[in-house]
Amino acid sequence: MIRRLFLIGAALAFLVLFLFVPLAAIFAEAFRRGAGAYFASFRDPDALSAIRLTLLAAAIAVPLNLVFGVAAAWAIAKFDFAGKSLLTSLIDLPFAVSPVVSGLIYVLLFGAQSWLGPWLSAHHIKIIFAVPGIVLATLFVTFPFVARELIPLMQSQGRDEEIAAVSLGASGWQTFLRVTLPNVKWGLLYGVILCNARAMGEFGAVSVVSGHIRGETTTLPLHVEILYNEYNFVAAFAVASLLALLALVTLGLKSFVEWRMNP
Amino acid sequence: MRKKEVLPGFGLSLGYTIFYLSLIVLLPLSAAFFKAGELTWPRFLAAVTSPRVLASFRLSFGAALGAALLNAVFGLLVAWVLVRYRFFGKRLVDALVDLPFALPTSVAGIALTAVYARNGWIGRLLEPHGIKVAFTPLGVMVALTFIGLPFVVRTVQPILEDLDADFERAAATLGASRWQTFVRVIFPEIAPALLTGFALAFARGLGEYGSVVFISGNMPMRTEIIPLLIITKLEQYDYRGATAIAVAMLAASLALLLLINTLQRWTAARSAA
């Protein structure tokens, strides 16, 4: 009994110090000057444009990586081919790369000093320090999420049901939509939730390619940094609290989906 | 072999997978290696062994190692408590363990700085004891502990859940103490998962940027991590210097990825046996 209380107490103390206190501090700092100052932070046009850009980046990155995840899982889980395990490892590669390096590679590819740089500027195409760079960096860091949820799930389900559907005369799309998709829908949703959270929350990679142009190339996590560095702490924590709420909603949805997958 | 090709869409799905993977991941990553290829070997070595770069490597590796060790100990404890005991609020605590995955790193960074600064909720309690966290290497470690927290818990937890209680009962019947049972029976079972979680937390800590830059204070030679040094070089238009450090880091990340893959296969083989 005493050992039990001691172990629970030590585990909770660790979580309190490193997790719960910082989480509570976000909201405490945001409301330090009252609710009026808190809500005023969101009337700033730069904050609104940061919200728009964050939503835009996620609206592009999540569907593209969703389609990729489904295609990759279909190829890897339903067929045998040489180099399959190499392909699976390569899909996980963006997780192993530092966010800063993820941004840097796009600067090296499309920046003013790159091989493509002169051609791009001659055609008035701006990728780095502009919205396309932010979308590309977001695509890179959220690349594996859907695929890595779907691949093991579809592998564990095998291909018997699909083969049965096809031999009964269903087309490929019909098989996918009526047989495969219902079997993997919760796994798919799980991947999308995690992908979306990272897409809206990515900081390091986006920071390298953004150029921090206020009202133009700042996403919400970058806007937090700008406000904080201007010593505008209440506004910084107010915007941060919005992102923290998003994280809590993500965790809630994630727990719900986990419960649906393993009741 | 031919029988499996009853299903349609192999060419299309594999073709698209390889095309999209090359476009988004492989091509941009190779750009870094081509850029580093512009440097001669001695100049590359000079770029990654300047005193300032070496200091940042020492800090990043040291702080990531310290944070991963702390997470190995306390992550195991948290996983143990979540699997073995029932207590009020357990489900909420279980869900919140993943917070560092879901919270944007800049938000984590400013929150940790506010808490661990001299006048912060926890920093205030440590200050009289002469312990400074914010703007010191210790602060870097605190941020990396936060970021790496879920890894050990989430790798060890499923193994603990699947552990057969019969072995523990057998050990107890044969006269083993609780501690002996843990060390001789339970620990060998969870060791591969614990090592995997440790390696994952270490790898993540090595590359982490957002949560660290606010709490570290970013003093060259003292609290400057590798990712920050890459950004500093970029802002000075020193693309070759930035790339040289990035390639050294990529090499370390890839080596860790290889190690983690091996560890995960080991874990899977152990739990299948």
Coordinates of C-alpha atoms in Angstrom, one line a residue, chain A residues 4 13 128 133 135 143 153 162 166 212 225:
Chain A
R4 CA 1.8 1.9 -4.2
A13 CA 5.0 14.6 -9.3
I128 CA 10.9 30.7 -49.8
G133 CA 7.5 27.4 -48.8
V135 CA 3.0 24.7 -47.4
F143 CA 4.3 13.3 -44.5
L153 CA -3.5 -1.8 -39.8
E162 CA -10.7 -7.7 -51.0
V166 CA -13.0 -8.7 -56.6
H212 CA 8.6 36.1 -40.4
E225 CA 7.1 33.7 -31.2

